[in-house]
Short mmCIF file of C-alpha atoms in Angstrom, two decimals:
data_model
loop_
_atom_site.label_atom_id
_atom_site.label_comp_id
_atom_site.label_asym_id
_atom_site.label_seq_id
_atom_site.Cartn_x
_atom_site.Cartn_y
_atom_site.Cartn_z
CA MET A 1 -21.62 6.74 18.08
CA PRO A 2 -20.76 9.24 15.32
CA GLY A 3 -23.33 7.91 12.86
CA LEU A 4 -25.85 5.16 12.21
CA PHE A 5 -28.19 4.32 9.33
CA ALA A 6 -30.72 1.58 8.74
CA GLU A 7 -33.53 0.21 6.62
CA VAL A 8 -36.49 -1.72 8.03
CA ARG A 9 -38.99 -3.54 5.82
CA ASP A 10 -42.38 -4.93 6.75
CA GLY A 11 -43.96 -6.45 3.68
CA ASP A 12 -44.25 -3.62 1.13
CA ARG A 13 -43.65 -0.92 3.74
CA VAL A 14 -40.12 0.50 3.88
CA TRP A 15 -38.53 2.79 6.50
CA ARG A 16 -35.07 4.25 6.13
CA GLY A 17 -33.37 6.38 8.74
CA ALA A 18 -30.01 7.95 9.46
CA ALA A 19 -28.60 9.91 12.38
CA GLY A 20 -25.28 11.53 13.13
CA VAL A 21 -22.23 12.28 11.05
CA ALA A 22 -20.09 10.46 8.51
CA ASP A 23 -17.11 12.67 9.27
CA VAL A 24 -16.52 14.07 12.76
CA ALA A 25 -14.16 16.74 11.42
CA THR A 26 -16.50 18.27 8.84
CA GLY A 27 -19.91 17.31 10.29
CA ARG A 28 -20.95 15.73 6.99
CA PRO A 29 -24.12 13.75 7.81
CA VAL A 30 -24.64 10.05 7.25
CA THR A 31 -27.42 9.05 4.87
CA ALA A 32 -29.35 5.80 4.57
CA GLY A 33 -28.02 5.15 1.06
CA MET A 34 -24.33 5.09 1.93
CA ARG A 35 -22.08 2.21 0.91
CA HIS A 36 -20.46 0.49 3.88
CA ARG A 37 -18.00 -2.26 4.75
CA VAL A 38 -20.29 -4.98 6.11
CA GLY A 39 -17.65 -7.32 7.56
CA SER A 40 -18.65 -10.90 8.23
CA ILE A 41 -22.04 -10.54 6.55
CA THR A 42 -19.79 -11.48 3.62
CA LYS A 43 -19.79 -15.02 5.03
CA THR A 44 -23.45 -15.51 4.11
CA PHE A 45 -22.67 -14.58 0.50
CA THR A 46 -19.71 -16.97 0.45
CA ALA A 47 -21.72 -19.78 2.02
CA ALA A 48 -24.51 -19.29 -0.53
CA ALA A 49 -21.98 -19.56 -3.36
CA VAL A 50 -20.62 -22.79 -1.87
CA LEU A 51 -24.13 -24.25 -1.51
CA GLN A 52 -24.77 -23.45 -5.18
CA GLN A 53 -21.72 -25.54 -6.08
CA VAL A 54 -23.04 -28.31 -3.83
CA GLU A 55 -26.29 -28.19 -5.80
CA SER A 56 -24.35 -28.51 -9.07
CA GLY A 57 -22.43 -31.54 -7.76
CA ARG A 58 -19.00 -29.87 -7.87
CA ILE A 59 -18.68 -29.84 -4.08
CA GLY A 60 -19.88 -32.38 -1.53
CA LEU A 61 -21.15 -30.88 1.71
CA ASP A 62 -19.90 -33.83 3.76
CA THR A 63 -16.78 -34.50 1.67
CA PRO A 64 -13.43 -33.97 3.42
CA ILE A 65 -11.91 -30.59 2.58
CA GLY A 66 -8.53 -32.25 2.05
CA ARG A 67 -9.81 -34.00 -1.06
CA TYR A 68 -10.27 -30.60 -2.69
CA LEU A 69 -7.42 -28.68 -1.05
CA PRO A 70 -4.79 -31.26 -0.01
CA ARG A 71 -1.95 -28.72 0.07
CA LEU A 72 -3.85 -26.30 2.32
CA VAL A 73 -5.24 -28.89 4.74
CA PRO A 74 -3.02 -31.95 4.37
CA GLY A 75 -3.01 -35.41 5.83
CA GLU A 76 -5.38 -36.86 8.41
CA ARG A 77 -6.71 -33.44 9.30
CA GLY A 78 -7.78 -32.81 5.73
CA GLU A 79 -9.62 -36.13 5.75
CA ALA A 80 -11.32 -35.44 9.09
CA ILE A 81 -12.60 -31.90 8.33
CA THR A 82 -15.60 -31.79 6.01
CA VAL A 83 -16.88 -28.86 3.96
CA ARG A 84 -19.84 -28.61 6.35
CA MET A 85 -17.49 -28.27 9.33
CA VAL A 86 -15.69 -25.42 7.59
CA LEU A 87 -19.01 -23.68 6.89
CA ASN A 88 -20.31 -23.98 10.47
CA HIS A 89 -17.00 -23.36 12.29
CA THR A 90 -16.65 -26.84 13.77
CA SER A 91 -13.44 -27.56 11.82
CA GLY A 92 -11.23 -26.86 14.83
CA LEU A 93 -9.08 -24.54 12.71
CA ALA A 94 -7.72 -21.56 14.64
CA GLU A 95 -8.23 -17.90 13.79
CA TYR A 96 -5.28 -16.63 11.75
CA LEU A 97 -5.68 -12.96 12.69
CA PRO A 98 -3.59 -12.94 15.91
CA HIS A 99 -0.81 -14.66 13.97
CA ALA A 100 -0.89 -12.11 11.12
CA TYR A 101 -1.26 -8.99 13.30
CA PRO A 102 1.53 -9.07 15.93
CA SER A 103 -0.12 -6.60 18.31
CA LEU A 104 -3.19 -8.88 18.48
CA LYS A 105 -1.14 -11.98 19.36
CA ALA A 106 -2.63 -12.21 22.86
CA PHE A 107 -6.24 -12.32 21.58
CA PRO A 108 -8.70 -13.11 23.16
CA ALA A 109 -6.89 -11.59 26.19
CA LEU A 110 -7.91 -8.08 25.12
CA ALA A 111 -5.97 -6.20 27.79
CA HIS A 112 -2.74 -7.58 26.33
CA THR A 113 -3.56 -6.62 22.75
CA GLY A 114 -2.99 -3.27 21.08
CA PRO A 115 -3.95 -1.45 17.89
CA ARG A 116 -0.47 -0.84 16.46
CA SER A 117 -0.76 -3.59 13.84
CA LEU A 118 -3.82 -1.91 12.36
CA ASP A 119 -1.65 1.00 11.26
CA ASP A 120 1.24 -1.26 10.25
CA HIS A 121 -1.01 -3.27 7.92
CA ARG A 122 -3.27 -0.55 6.54
CA PHE A 123 -1.85 -1.10 3.03
CA THR A 124 -0.49 -4.65 3.38
CA ARG A 125 -1.55 -6.96 0.56
CA PHE A 126 -1.97 -10.38 2.18
CA ARG A 127 -2.06 -13.64 0.23
CA ALA A 128 -5.02 -15.78 1.28
CA THR A 129 -2.92 -18.96 1.18
CA ASP A 130 -0.44 -17.45 3.65
CA LEU A 131 -3.25 -16.49 6.04
CA ILE A 132 -4.82 -19.94 5.73
CA GLU A 133 -1.46 -21.55 6.51
CA ARG A 134 -1.18 -19.46 9.69
CA GLY A 135 -4.60 -20.69 10.82
CA VAL A 136 -4.01 -24.32 9.85
CA THR A 137 -0.58 -24.53 11.51
CA ALA A 138 -1.69 -22.78 14.69
CA PRO A 139 -2.77 -25.03 17.59
CA ALA A 140 -6.23 -26.47 16.92
CA VAL A 141 -9.12 -25.02 18.88
CA GLY A 142 -11.09 -28.27 18.84
CA ALA A 143 -11.39 -31.69 17.24
CA PRO A 144 -13.02 -31.74 13.79
CA GLY A 145 -16.80 -31.86 14.20
CA SER A 146 -16.78 -31.32 17.96
CA THR A 147 -19.01 -28.74 19.59
CA PRO A 148 -19.04 -26.04 20.56
CA GLY A 149 -17.18 -24.93 17.48
CA VAL A 150 -15.02 -21.83 17.48
CA TYR A 151 -15.70 -18.97 15.04
CA SER A 152 -12.70 -18.53 12.75
CA ASN A 153 -12.07 -16.49 9.61
CA THR A 154 -9.66 -19.22 8.52
CA ASN A 155 -12.68 -21.32 7.63
CA TYR A 156 -14.07 -18.78 5.19
CA LEU A 157 -10.75 -18.07 3.51
CA LEU A 158 -10.60 -21.83 2.95
CA LEU A 159 -14.07 -21.69 1.39
CA GLY A 160 -12.81 -18.98 -0.93
CA ALA A 161 -10.00 -21.31 -2.03
CA LEU A 162 -12.58 -24.11 -2.42
CA LEU A 163 -14.73 -21.95 -4.69
CA GLU A 164 -11.68 -21.11 -6.78
CA GLN A 165 -10.81 -24.80 -7.12
CA ALA A 166 -14.37 -25.74 -8.05
CA THR A 167 -15.11 -22.94 -10.51
CA GLY A 168 -11.74 -22.05 -12.02
CA THR A 169 -12.14 -18.38 -11.14
CA THR A 170 -11.52 -16.29 -8.04
CA ALA A 171 -13.94 -16.55 -5.14
CA GLU A 172 -14.78 -12.87 -5.54
CA ARG A 173 -15.73 -13.30 -9.21
CA CYS A 174 -17.71 -16.44 -8.44
CA ILE A 175 -19.67 -14.76 -5.64
CA THR A 176 -20.21 -11.65 -7.76
CA ARG A 177 -21.56 -13.60 -10.72
CA ASN A 178 -23.60 -16.25 -8.93
CA VAL A 179 -24.84 -14.41 -5.84
CA ILE A 180 -24.54 -10.62 -6.11
CA GLU A 181 -25.63 -10.31 -9.74
CA ARG A 182 -28.21 -13.08 -9.37
CA ALA A 183 -29.80 -11.08 -6.55
CA GLY A 184 -29.76 -7.89 -8.63
CA LEU A 185 -27.67 -5.97 -6.09
CA ARG A 186 -26.51 -2.69 -7.62
CA ASP A 187 -24.35 -1.31 -4.83
CA THR A 188 -22.65 -4.46 -3.51
CA GLY A 189 -19.21 -5.72 -4.41
CA PHE A 190 -15.71 -6.60 -3.35
CA PRO A 191 -13.22 -3.71 -3.10
CA ALA A 192 -10.64 -3.43 -5.85
CA ASP A 193 -8.35 -1.26 -3.70
CA PRO A 194 -8.22 0.11 -0.13
CA HIS A 195 -10.93 2.71 -0.82
CA VAL A 196 -14.74 2.53 -0.59
CA ARG A 197 -16.10 3.92 -3.85
CA GLY A 198 -19.25 6.05 -3.81
CA PRO A 199 -20.90 7.88 -0.89
CA HIS A 200 -19.65 6.39 2.39
CA SER A 201 -18.77 7.19 5.96
CA ARG A 202 -15.43 7.30 7.66
CA LEU A 203 -14.95 4.40 10.09
CA TYR A 204 -13.80 5.15 13.64
CA GLU A 205 -11.98 2.44 15.57
CA ALA A 206 -11.53 2.81 19.36
CA TRP A 207 -10.02 -0.63 20.16
CA PHE A 208 -11.49 -0.73 23.67
CA GLY A 209 -10.36 2.78 24.53
CA MET A 210 -6.76 2.25 23.43
CA ILE A 211 -7.28 4.61 20.46
CA ASP A 212 -8.48 7.91 21.90
CA PRO A 213 -9.86 9.73 20.04
CA PRO A 214 -11.00 6.91 17.71
CA ARG A 215 -9.07 6.78 14.42
CA ASP A 216 -10.49 6.58 10.88
CA TYR A 217 -9.79 3.26 9.15
CA SER A 218 -12.15 3.67 6.19
CA VAL A 219 -9.14 3.44 3.84
CA PHE A 220 -7.76 -0.07 4.37
CA ASP A 221 -6.58 -2.99 2.24
CA MET A 222 -9.16 -5.70 2.89
CA SER A 223 -7.08 -8.65 1.70
CA TRP A 224 -6.73 -9.54 5.38
CA VAL A 225 -10.27 -10.98 5.25
CA GLY A 226 -11.17 -11.44 1.56
CA PRO A 227 -14.24 -13.69 1.11
CA ALA A 228 -14.64 -13.86 4.91
CA ALA A 229 -15.44 -10.18 5.54
CA SER A 230 -14.42 -7.68 2.83
CA LEU A 231 -17.73 -7.01 1.08
CA ILE A 232 -19.09 -3.47 0.58
CA SER A 233 -22.87 -3.02 0.41
CA THR A 234 -25.84 -0.85 1.40
CA VAL A 235 -28.63 -1.49 3.87
CA THR A 236 -31.09 -1.69 0.95
CA ASP A 237 -29.00 -4.29 -0.89
CA LEU A 238 -28.56 -6.34 2.29
CA ASN A 239 -32.30 -6.51 2.86
CA ARG A 240 -32.86 -7.46 -0.76
CA PHE A 241 -30.25 -10.23 -0.58
CA PHE A 242 -31.49 -11.78 2.66
CA GLY A 243 -35.11 -11.52 1.50
CA LEU A 244 -34.30 -13.45 -1.66
CA LEU A 245 -32.13 -15.94 0.24
CA MET A 246 -34.86 -16.73 2.77
CA SER A 247 -37.40 -17.18 -0.03
CA GLY A 248 -35.26 -19.82 -1.75
CA GLU A 249 -34.26 -17.69 -4.75
CA ILE A 250 -30.48 -17.66 -4.18
CA VAL A 251 -30.11 -21.30 -3.14
CA THR A 252 -32.73 -24.05 -3.30
CA PRO A 253 -35.11 -24.57 -0.36
CA SER A 254 -33.25 -27.77 0.55
CA SER A 255 -29.94 -25.88 0.60
CA LEU A 256 -31.51 -23.14 2.71
CA LYS A 257 -32.65 -25.81 5.14
CA GLU A 258 -29.03 -26.98 5.44
CA MET A 259 -27.90 -23.39 6.01
CA CYS A 260 -30.36 -23.13 8.92
CA ARG A 261 -29.17 -26.31 10.67
CA THR A 262 -27.27 -24.89 13.63
CA VAL A 263 -24.63 -26.04 16.08
CA PRO A 264 -23.25 -24.22 19.15
CA VAL A 265 -20.27 -22.03 18.26
CA VAL A 266 -18.16 -19.73 20.44
CA SER A 267 -18.15 -16.30 18.83
CA GLN A 268 -15.17 -13.92 18.75
CA GLU A 269 -16.81 -12.11 21.66
CA GLY A 270 -16.63 -15.33 23.69
CA LYS A 271 -20.40 -15.97 23.63
CA THR A 272 -21.85 -19.33 22.61
CA ILE A 273 -24.28 -18.80 19.73
CA ASP A 274 -26.21 -21.04 17.36
CA TYR A 275 -24.57 -21.03 13.93
CA GLY A 276 -25.59 -22.67 10.68
CA LEU A 277 -23.88 -22.54 7.30
CA GLY A 278 -23.12 -18.84 7.05
CA LEU A 279 -26.33 -17.93 8.89
CA HIS A 280 -27.31 -17.58 12.52
CA PRO A 281 -30.63 -16.88 14.24
CA ALA A 282 -31.26 -13.73 16.23
CA GLU A 283 -32.17 -13.81 19.88
CA THR A 284 -35.90 -13.09 19.83
CA SER A 285 -38.76 -13.01 22.29
CA GLY A 286 -40.85 -15.71 20.64
CA LYS A 287 -42.25 -13.51 17.88
CA GLY A 288 -40.84 -15.48 14.97
CA ALA A 289 -37.34 -16.59 14.07
CA PHE A 290 -34.99 -14.10 12.40
CA TRP A 291 -31.97 -15.20 10.40
CA GLY A 292 -28.98 -13.28 9.16
CA HIS A 293 -25.47 -12.25 10.12
CA GLY A 294 -23.54 -9.47 11.79
CA GLY A 295 -20.18 -8.10 10.82
CA THR A 296 -17.37 -5.81 11.94
CA VAL A 297 -14.28 -4.34 10.33
CA TRP A 298 -11.81 -1.84 11.76
CA GLY A 299 -14.12 1.05 12.67
CA GLY A 300 -17.36 -0.22 11.20
CA GLY A 301 -20.16 -2.62 11.95
CA ALA A 302 -23.32 -3.95 10.31
CA LEU A 303 -26.21 -6.29 11.04
CA ALA A 304 -28.77 -7.83 8.70
CA MET A 305 -31.69 -9.90 10.01
CA THR A 306 -34.72 -11.25 8.14
CA ARG A 307 -37.71 -13.07 9.58
CA ALA A 308 -38.04 -16.65 8.35
CA ASP A 309 -41.08 -15.71 6.26
CA GLY A 310 -39.06 -12.92 4.61
CA LYS A 311 -41.56 -10.18 5.42
CA ARG A 312 -39.88 -8.32 8.27
CA GLN A 313 -36.28 -7.17 7.79
CA LEU A 314 -33.62 -5.04 9.43
CA ALA A 315 -30.31 -3.89 7.97
CA LEU A 316 -28.19 -1.57 10.08
CA ALA A 317 -24.76 0.10 9.75
CA VAL A 318 -22.65 1.93 12.34
CA ASN A 319 -19.41 3.85 11.85
CA SER A 320 -17.64 3.06 15.11
CA GLN A 321 -16.41 -0.15 16.73
CA ARG A 322 -15.11 -1.49 20.05
CA TRP A 323 -16.31 1.52 22.03
CA ASN A 324 -16.34 -0.48 25.30
CA ARG A 325 -13.40 0.17 27.59
CA LEU A 326 -12.03 -2.77 29.58
CA ASP A 327 -12.67 -3.41 33.26
CA SER A 328 -10.04 -4.53 35.77
CA SER A 329 -10.38 -8.13 34.62
CA GLY A 330 -9.83 -7.20 30.97
CA ARG A 331 -13.45 -7.63 29.87
CA PRO A 332 -15.41 -5.02 27.92
CA ARG A 333 -17.48 -2.85 30.23
CA PRO A 334 -21.21 -2.41 29.55
CA HIS A 335 -21.90 0.76 27.60
CA PRO A 336 -25.14 2.70 26.99
CA LEU A 337 -24.61 2.20 23.25
CA ASP A 338 -25.06 -1.55 23.69
CA ASP A 339 -28.46 -1.07 25.31
CA ALA A 340 -29.52 1.52 22.73
CA LEU A 341 -28.60 -0.76 19.82
CA ALA A 342 -30.37 -3.71 21.43
CA ALA A 343 -33.50 -1.59 21.84
CA LEU A 344 -33.29 -0.51 18.21
CA HIS A 345 -32.91 -4.12 17.06
CA HIS A 346 -35.98 -5.13 19.07
CA VAL A 347 -38.20 -2.34 17.76
CA ALA A 348 -37.00 -2.82 14.18
CA MET A 349 -37.66 -6.54 14.21
CA HIS A 350 -40.84 -6.64 16.28
CA GLY A 351 -42.40 -3.19 16.07
#
């Protein structure tokens, strides 16, 4: 792992740490205050913005998505899939990514994928409606409302379109105004171009050993994920956001309760996890429930977890991804980094 940085909070006590380099060529060190692409942690921000619109009466949590977006999810399917199902990944809508990135077409059969599309689409400006159409027209991964659900970025691009329909502005502006600014986050925002502005690390993607040495993808057009995973933030801002969210200051306590109602969902790693409305609990050893989200982009990863009482928090960023090589059956091999990160998570959350 080239570099890692984190912030842990326990009540009023704050620890920040960083180790390693932000640039393997120059040896420039990482620092705990760096801005970072936080991937699917964006989904919690998007879900919070949707729940705010539910509170205002503009969106119904159990209203069919087709009543708001009939062109994007038409017909019987649009009537069968509710907003809640889109939020908790039980819509049955497929992931659009393998259909937008040709070299990932075989996903989740990793051995038959390749990284070429990452370079081909570094500066591609995708239209969200085109990506949504790819996910909606792809074969369904389940019946609407059935469990386990299947994690899909298509759902959260749809929620971005829903926010736009409900508020008359872009999802990014809505989330910025109603969530980011409401939380007082100074270093969090959606990218205006392929660059990360301010102090940041390069992001090294290995794609399961198929990119050797790992390649820097810190400059990348993030329209491929938009309101599903394009947010830039800091570990301090992430802890502030999740602390306020869990204390009922971003959405109402009743909305937070809905966000914490989980169903089984198959993650992109093929594991069945409990997933709520843009939130999921951490695996813990009975020392109190932690809630938050993880995220990855090409070359970067992040995790933010907050105990239900809001007092103990972890936000973590790493500047490498998919370091596991594949075994003979095409599955990622265990790696010492996995154990080291798990140990760090445990100590950070439980002391």
